[in-house]
């Protein structure tokens, strides 16, 4: 039977939906713009503990589905080759209840080694050395894998420069009020967020490993915010008080820098456990749930839009307002949650925001 023109176009459209769209270069939004793979395993967490076997299966499946590779090894080789120096950005905020997990990190390390990346060329990172150690990340690393930070510890005024590149920064007319005690407000330094030398000089590719949770200022802290507030200094100026909140524009302005666009090649969002309220810190303990899902993408905007929808769905199931309409309460004290940072990031080409153009492939394991 011959296909008419309309039938033929319909077949092509169906193929376009089913096949991962590739061809773009690595970076942001990468070779799979608008594409997100969501892998769920009902045994990925039991009680409060991640289960290594199911999580390893989730990572392998997510990478294969994202790339349409015939094996996990081939999937990792689509991104990484021998000679690459690969950074992995973790997230220790929310200690001890909801942070990056060793069960997620280990299969990522194994995938890199299978792609030919030497252990000495893998660098696990978070911005604050003190928080990295408090989270126990250093204890999870196999011998030979390095780790790095940019600042010693959290401070209200975050203009320490030892771990940052003076030649690479995002400038924006936001100033933390406490800077006036140490700097002249006319000093351009107080209006800049400098990028960590870890990203500018130490690695040529970065894997961004976020955690699925609410954030009082930004609304959500997923892929975009894990980059913007974890890889530059002077970030407190973006949300200096409960009412002076500029995360909506600060986050995309940071991630728009060429070093992020070029070096961040893969985003893995850990939603095995998640928090629908009280984020990003210790208050999440009251709002945890076993989401049992991990997300994979090269497009951080599509990934964040998908994660945002998952958090809102959980809130709706409990009769809570959507994050965009959330008003202050005892565990989320900011005036407004600025989830618009995701749409603004889409508007400047960091990824796909329009739900009609986002393709989420959902995989059930177990």
PDB file of C-alpha atoms in Angstrom, residues 149-342:
ATOM      1  CA  UNK A 149      36.878  22.866  46.076  1.00  0.00           C
ATOM      2  CA  UNK A 150      37.075  26.602  45.429  1.00  0.00           C
ATOM      3  CA  UNK A 151      36.440  28.159  48.867  1.00  0.00           C
ATOM      4  CA  UNK A 152      37.295  26.991  52.372  1.00  0.00           C
ATOM      5  CA  UNK A 153      33.836  27.533  53.866  1.00  0.00           C
ATOM      6  CA  UNK A 154      30.564  29.412  53.581  1.00  0.00           C
ATOM      7  CA  UNK A 155      30.696  33.145  54.350  1.00  0.00           C
ATOM      8  CA  UNK A 156      28.066  35.868  53.988  1.00  0.00           C
ATOM      9  CA  UNK A 157      30.432  37.972  51.842  1.00  0.00           C
ATOM     10  CA  UNK A 158      31.862  35.593  49.284  1.00  0.00           C
ATOM     11  CA  UNK A 159      34.617  37.500  47.524  1.00  0.00           C
ATOM     12  CA  UNK A 160      37.547  35.245  48.371  1.00  0.00           C
ATOM     13  CA  UNK A 161      39.548  34.816  45.169  1.00  0.00           C
ATOM     14  CA  UNK A 162      42.111  32.067  45.776  1.00  0.00           C
ATOM     15  CA  UNK A 163      40.064  29.369  44.047  1.00  0.00           C
ATOM     16  CA  UNK A 164      38.615  31.575  41.307  1.00  0.00           C
ATOM     17  CA  UNK A 165      39.697  32.863  37.911  1.00  0.00           C
ATOM     18  CA  UNK A 166      40.087  36.660  37.815  1.00  0.00           C
ATOM     19  CA  UNK A 167      39.681  36.655  34.050  1.00  0.00           C
ATOM     20  CA  UNK A 168      36.323  34.829  33.906  1.00  0.00           C
ATOM     21  CA  UNK A 169      33.289  36.356  35.601  1.00  0.00           C
ATOM     22  CA  UNK A 170      29.641  37.379  35.299  1.00  0.00           C
ATOM     23  CA  UNK A 171      28.990  41.039  36.075  1.00  0.00           C
ATOM     24  CA  UNK A 172      25.580  42.240  37.252  1.00  0.00           C
ATOM     25  CA  UNK A 173      24.509  45.321  39.305  1.00  0.00           C
ATOM     26  CA  UNK A 174      23.686  43.349  42.438  1.00  0.00           C
ATOM     27  CA  UNK A 175      25.643  44.023  45.619  1.00  0.00           C
ATOM     28  CA  UNK A 176      25.462  42.268  48.960  1.00  0.00           C
ATOM     29  CA  UNK A 177      24.882  44.998  51.590  1.00  0.00           C
ATOM     30  CA  UNK A 178      27.647  43.622  53.838  1.00  0.00           C
ATOM     31  CA  UNK A 179      30.194  44.317  51.108  1.00  0.00           C
ATOM     32  CA  UNK A 180      30.173  47.984  52.140  1.00  0.00           C
ATOM     33  CA  UNK A 181      32.106  47.012  55.275  1.00  0.00           C
ATOM     34  CA  UNK A 182      35.024  45.633  53.250  1.00  0.00           C
ATOM     35  CA  UNK A 183      34.885  47.282  49.826  1.00  0.00           C
ATOM     36  CA  UNK A 184      33.983  50.520  48.116  1.00  0.00           C
ATOM     37  CA  UNK A 185      30.641  50.041  46.379  1.00  0.00           C
ATOM     38  CA  UNK A 186      32.214  51.548  43.267  1.00  0.00           C
ATOM     39  CA  UNK A 187      34.622  48.578  43.157  1.00  0.00           C
ATOM     40  CA  UNK A 188      33.638  46.383  40.195  1.00  0.00           C
ATOM     41  CA  UNK A 189      34.673  43.372  42.277  1.00  0.00           C
ATOM     42  CA  UNK A 190      31.463  43.507  44.341  1.00  0.00           C
ATOM     43  CA  UNK A 191      29.337  43.334  41.178  1.00  0.00           C
ATOM     44  CA  UNK A 192      31.085  40.267  39.807  1.00  0.00           C
ATOM     45  CA  UNK A 193      30.842  36.528  40.365  1.00  0.00           C
ATOM     46  CA  UNK A 194      34.098  34.860  39.361  1.00  0.00           C
ATOM     47  CA  UNK A 195      34.128  31.319  37.983  1.00  0.00           C
ATOM     48  CA  UNK A 196      36.027  28.622  39.886  1.00  0.00           C
ATOM     49  CA  UNK A 197      39.422  27.772  38.432  1.00  0.00           C
ATOM     50  CA  UNK A 198      38.309  24.151  38.732  1.00  0.00           C
ATOM     51  CA  UNK A 199      36.029  24.758  35.745  1.00  0.00           C
ATOM     52  CA  UNK A 200      38.100  27.268  33.789  1.00  0.00           C
ATOM     53  CA  UNK A 201      41.496  25.543  34.071  1.00  0.00           C
ATOM     54  CA  UNK A 202      41.342  22.076  35.654  1.00  0.00           C
ATOM     55  CA  UNK A 203      38.767  20.178  33.567  1.00  0.00           C
ATOM     56  CA  UNK A 204      37.652  20.160  29.953  1.00  0.00           C
ATOM     57  CA  UNK A 205      34.246  18.511  30.571  1.00  0.00           C
ATOM     58  CA  UNK A 206      31.775  18.601  33.455  1.00  0.00           C
ATOM     59  CA  UNK A 207      28.999  16.277  34.618  1.00  0.00           C
ATOM     60  CA  UNK A 208      26.394  18.190  36.618  1.00  0.00           C
ATOM     61  CA  UNK A 209      24.826  15.942  39.288  1.00  0.00           C
ATOM     62  CA  UNK A 210      21.912  17.724  40.964  1.00  0.00           C
ATOM     63  CA  UNK A 211      19.286  16.679  43.508  1.00  0.00           C
ATOM     64  CA  UNK A 212      15.521  17.094  43.055  1.00  0.00           C
ATOM     65  CA  UNK A 213      14.275  19.599  45.622  1.00  0.00           C
ATOM     66  CA  UNK A 214      12.483  22.830  46.344  1.00  0.00           C
ATOM     67  CA  UNK A 215      14.413  26.063  46.961  1.00  0.00           C
ATOM     68  CA  UNK A 216      12.961  29.025  48.837  1.00  0.00           C
ATOM     69  CA  UNK A 217      14.477  31.692  46.575  1.00  0.00           C
ATOM     70  CA  UNK A 218      14.813  29.997  43.188  1.00  0.00           C
ATOM     71  CA  UNK A 219      11.740  27.782  43.544  1.00  0.00           C
ATOM     72  CA  UNK A 220      13.700  24.681  42.585  1.00  0.00           C
ATOM     73  CA  UNK A 221      17.362  23.768  42.778  1.00  0.00           C
ATOM     74  CA  UNK A 222      18.026  21.272  40.006  1.00  0.00           C
ATOM     75  CA  UNK A 223      20.497  21.463  37.111  1.00  0.00           C
ATOM     76  CA  UNK A 224      20.760  25.213  36.431  1.00  0.00           C
ATOM     77  CA  UNK A 225      21.130  26.311  40.040  1.00  0.00           C
ATOM     78  CA  UNK A 226      23.586  23.533  40.862  1.00  0.00           C
ATOM     79  CA  UNK A 227      25.830  25.230  38.302  1.00  0.00           C
ATOM     80  CA  UNK A 228      25.135  28.904  38.993  1.00  0.00           C
ATOM     81  CA  UNK A 229      25.542  28.770  42.751  1.00  0.00           C
ATOM     82  CA  UNK A 230      28.155  26.029  42.914  1.00  0.00           C
ATOM     83  CA  UNK A 231      30.757  27.208  40.427  1.00  0.00           C
ATOM     84  CA  UNK A 232      31.080  30.956  41.035  1.00  0.00           C
ATOM     85  CA  UNK A 233      31.682  33.148  44.079  1.00  0.00           C
ATOM     86  CA  UNK A 234      29.641  36.116  45.346  1.00  0.00           C
ATOM     87  CA  UNK A 235      26.315  34.299  44.991  1.00  0.00           C
ATOM     88  CA  UNK A 236      24.651  35.548  48.180  1.00  0.00           C
ATOM     89  CA  UNK A 237      24.011  38.865  46.413  1.00  0.00           C
ATOM     90  CA  UNK A 238      21.355  37.039  44.381  1.00  0.00           C
ATOM     91  CA  UNK A 239      19.117  36.522  47.451  1.00  0.00           C
ATOM     92  CA  UNK A 240      20.308  38.847  50.191  1.00  0.00           C
ATOM     93  CA  UNK A 241      17.045  38.898  52.187  1.00  0.00           C
ATOM     94  CA  UNK A 242      13.543  37.460  52.205  1.00  0.00           C
ATOM     95  CA  UNK A 243      12.408  40.222  49.839  1.00  0.00           C
ATOM     96  CA  UNK A 244      15.539  41.132  47.806  1.00  0.00           C
ATOM     97  CA  UNK A 245      15.617  38.112  45.537  1.00  0.00           C
ATOM     98  CA  UNK A 246      17.180  38.178  42.052  1.00  0.00           C
ATOM     99  CA  UNK A 247      17.756  34.484  41.440  1.00  0.00           C
ATOM    100  CA  UNK A 248      15.379  34.641  38.474  1.00  0.00           C
ATOM    101  CA  UNK A 249      17.951  36.568  36.445  1.00  0.00           C
ATOM    102  CA  UNK A 250      21.165  35.696  38.299  1.00  0.00           C
ATOM    103  CA  UNK A 251      21.014  31.966  37.560  1.00  0.00           C
ATOM    104  CA  UNK A 252      20.693  32.186  33.754  1.00  0.00           C
ATOM    105  CA  UNK A 253      23.251  35.023  33.610  1.00  0.00           C
ATOM    106  CA  UNK A 254      25.871  32.762  35.195  1.00  0.00           C
ATOM    107  CA  UNK A 255      25.114  29.662  33.132  1.00  0.00           C
ATOM    108  CA  UNK A 256      25.127  31.764  29.954  1.00  0.00           C
ATOM    109  CA  UNK A 257      28.887  32.282  30.320  1.00  0.00           C
ATOM    110  CA  UNK A 258      30.817  30.552  27.495  1.00  0.00           C
ATOM    111  CA  UNK A 259      32.805  28.338  29.870  1.00  0.00           C
ATOM    112  CA  UNK A 260      29.533  26.751  31.096  1.00  0.00           C
ATOM    113  CA  UNK A 261      28.049  26.443  27.615  1.00  0.00           C
ATOM    114  CA  UNK A 262      31.170  24.725  26.317  1.00  0.00           C
ATOM    115  CA  UNK A 263      32.251  22.449  29.179  1.00  0.00           C
ATOM    116  CA  UNK A 264      29.032  21.198  30.836  1.00  0.00           C
ATOM    117  CA  UNK A 265      28.179  18.167  28.713  1.00  0.00           C
ATOM    118  CA  UNK A 266      25.812  16.036  30.815  1.00  0.00           C
ATOM    119  CA  UNK A 267      23.193  16.580  33.537  1.00  0.00           C
ATOM    120  CA  UNK A 268      22.046  13.806  35.865  1.00  0.00           C
ATOM    121  CA  UNK A 269      19.297  14.717  38.317  1.00  0.00           C
ATOM    122  CA  UNK A 270      18.963  12.470  41.342  1.00  0.00           C
ATOM    123  CA  UNK A 271      15.318  12.128  42.306  1.00  0.00           C
ATOM    124  CA  UNK A 272      15.608   8.783  44.069  1.00  0.00           C
ATOM    125  CA  UNK A 273      14.760  10.832  47.140  1.00  0.00           C
ATOM    126  CA  UNK A 274      13.337  14.328  46.702  1.00  0.00           C
ATOM    127  CA  UNK A 275      11.923  17.246  48.711  1.00  0.00           C
ATOM    128  CA  UNK A 276       8.810  19.150  47.681  1.00  0.00           C
ATOM    129  CA  UNK A 277       9.166  21.963  50.266  1.00  0.00           C
ATOM    130  CA  UNK A 278      11.527  23.454  52.844  1.00  0.00           C
ATOM    131  CA  UNK A 279      14.567  23.549  50.573  1.00  0.00           C
ATOM    132  CA  UNK A 280      17.398  23.687  50.165  1.00  0.00           C
ATOM    133  CA  UNK A 281      18.720  23.012  53.677  1.00  0.00           C
ATOM    134  CA  UNK A 282      17.956  20.920  56.736  1.00  0.00           C
ATOM    135  CA  UNK A 283      14.225  21.747  56.755  1.00  0.00           C
ATOM    136  CA  UNK A 284      13.749  19.341  53.835  1.00  0.00           C
ATOM    137  CA  UNK A 285      13.660  16.512  56.387  1.00  0.00           C
ATOM    138  CA  UNK A 286       9.934  17.181  56.917  1.00  0.00           C
ATOM    139  CA  UNK A 287       9.161  17.052  53.201  1.00  0.00           C
ATOM    140  CA  UNK A 288      11.108  14.111  51.813  1.00  0.00           C
ATOM    141  CA  UNK A 289       9.547  11.443  49.666  1.00  0.00           C
ATOM    142  CA  UNK A 290      10.780   8.449  47.695  1.00  0.00           C
ATOM    143  CA  UNK A 291      10.358   9.649  44.122  1.00  0.00           C
ATOM    144  CA  UNK A 292      12.421   6.663  42.915  1.00  0.00           C
ATOM    145  CA  UNK A 293      13.332   8.405  39.664  1.00  0.00           C
ATOM    146  CA  UNK A 294      16.502   9.696  38.011  1.00  0.00           C
ATOM    147  CA  UNK A 295      16.609  12.094  35.062  1.00  0.00           C
ATOM    148  CA  UNK A 296      19.187  12.362  32.258  1.00  0.00           C
ATOM    149  CA  UNK A 297      19.696  15.182  29.744  1.00  0.00           C
ATOM    150  CA  UNK A 298      22.158  17.423  27.945  1.00  0.00           C
ATOM    151  CA  UNK A 299      19.593  20.246  28.077  1.00  0.00           C
ATOM    152  CA  UNK A 300      19.411  21.752  31.598  1.00  0.00           C
ATOM    153  CA  UNK A 301      16.318  23.830  30.831  1.00  0.00           C
ATOM    154  CA  UNK A 302      14.212  20.883  29.668  1.00  0.00           C
ATOM    155  CA  UNK A 303      15.505  18.882  32.623  1.00  0.00           C
ATOM    156  CA  UNK A 304      14.636  21.605  35.127  1.00  0.00           C
ATOM    157  CA  UNK A 305      11.191  22.119  33.607  1.00  0.00           C
ATOM    158  CA  UNK A 306      10.569  18.382  33.958  1.00  0.00           C
ATOM    159  CA  UNK A 307      11.817  18.326  37.555  1.00  0.00           C
ATOM    160  CA  UNK A 308       9.757  21.381  38.423  1.00  0.00           C
ATOM    161  CA  UNK A 309       6.634  19.634  37.098  1.00  0.00           C
ATOM    162  CA  UNK A 310       7.438  16.562  39.223  1.00  0.00           C
ATOM    163  CA  UNK A 311       7.692  18.696  42.361  1.00  0.00           C
ATOM    164  CA  UNK A 312       4.448  20.509  41.566  1.00  0.00           C
ATOM    165  CA  UNK A 313       2.704  17.182  40.938  1.00  0.00           C
ATOM    166  CA  UNK A 314       3.753  15.970  44.376  1.00  0.00           C
ATOM    167  CA  UNK A 315       2.582  19.228  45.947  1.00  0.00           C
ATOM    168  CA  UNK A 316      -0.769  18.999  44.154  1.00  0.00           C
ATOM    169  CA  UNK A 317      -1.271  15.453  45.449  1.00  0.00           C
ATOM    170  CA  UNK A 318      -1.002  16.891  48.971  1.00  0.00           C
ATOM    171  CA  UNK A 319      -3.251  19.871  48.319  1.00  0.00           C
ATOM    172  CA  UNK A 320      -0.377  22.396  48.272  1.00  0.00           C
ATOM    173  CA  UNK A 321      -0.033  25.397  45.973  1.00  0.00           C
ATOM    174  CA  UNK A 322       2.278  25.211  42.950  1.00  0.00           C
ATOM    175  CA  UNK A 323       5.801  26.464  43.641  1.00  0.00           C
ATOM    176  CA  UNK A 324       5.314  29.532  41.436  1.00  0.00           C
ATOM    177  CA  UNK A 325       2.393  30.606  43.661  1.00  0.00           C
ATOM    178  CA  UNK A 326       3.950  29.698  46.989  1.00  0.00           C
ATOM    179  CA  UNK A 327       3.835  32.363  49.710  1.00  0.00           C
ATOM    180  CA  UNK A 328       5.970  32.460  52.867  1.00  0.00           C
ATOM    181  CA  UNK A 329       5.408  30.001  55.678  1.00  0.00           C
ATOM    182  CA  UNK A 330       7.468  28.661  58.578  1.00  0.00           C
ATOM    183  CA  UNK A 331       9.660  26.503  56.335  1.00  0.00           C
ATOM    184  CA  UNK A 332       9.873  28.671  53.207  1.00  0.00           C
ATOM    185  CA  UNK A 333      10.363  32.259  54.266  1.00  0.00           C
ATOM    186  CA  UNK A 334      11.179  34.024  50.987  1.00  0.00           C
ATOM    187  CA  UNK A 335       8.519  36.290  49.530  1.00  0.00           C
ATOM    188  CA  UNK A 336       8.452  34.674  46.088  1.00  0.00           C
ATOM    189  CA  UNK A 337      10.024  31.570  44.558  1.00  0.00           C
ATOM    190  CA  UNK A 338      11.575  32.650  41.251  1.00  0.00           C
ATOM    191  CA  UNK A 339      11.154  29.586  39.064  1.00  0.00           C
ATOM    192  CA  UNK A 340      11.154  32.000  36.115  1.00  0.00           C
ATOM    193  CA  UNK A 341      14.924  31.461  35.961  1.00  0.00           C
ATOM    194  CA  UNK A 342      14.141  28.324  33.943  1.00  0.00           C
TER     195      UNK A 342
END
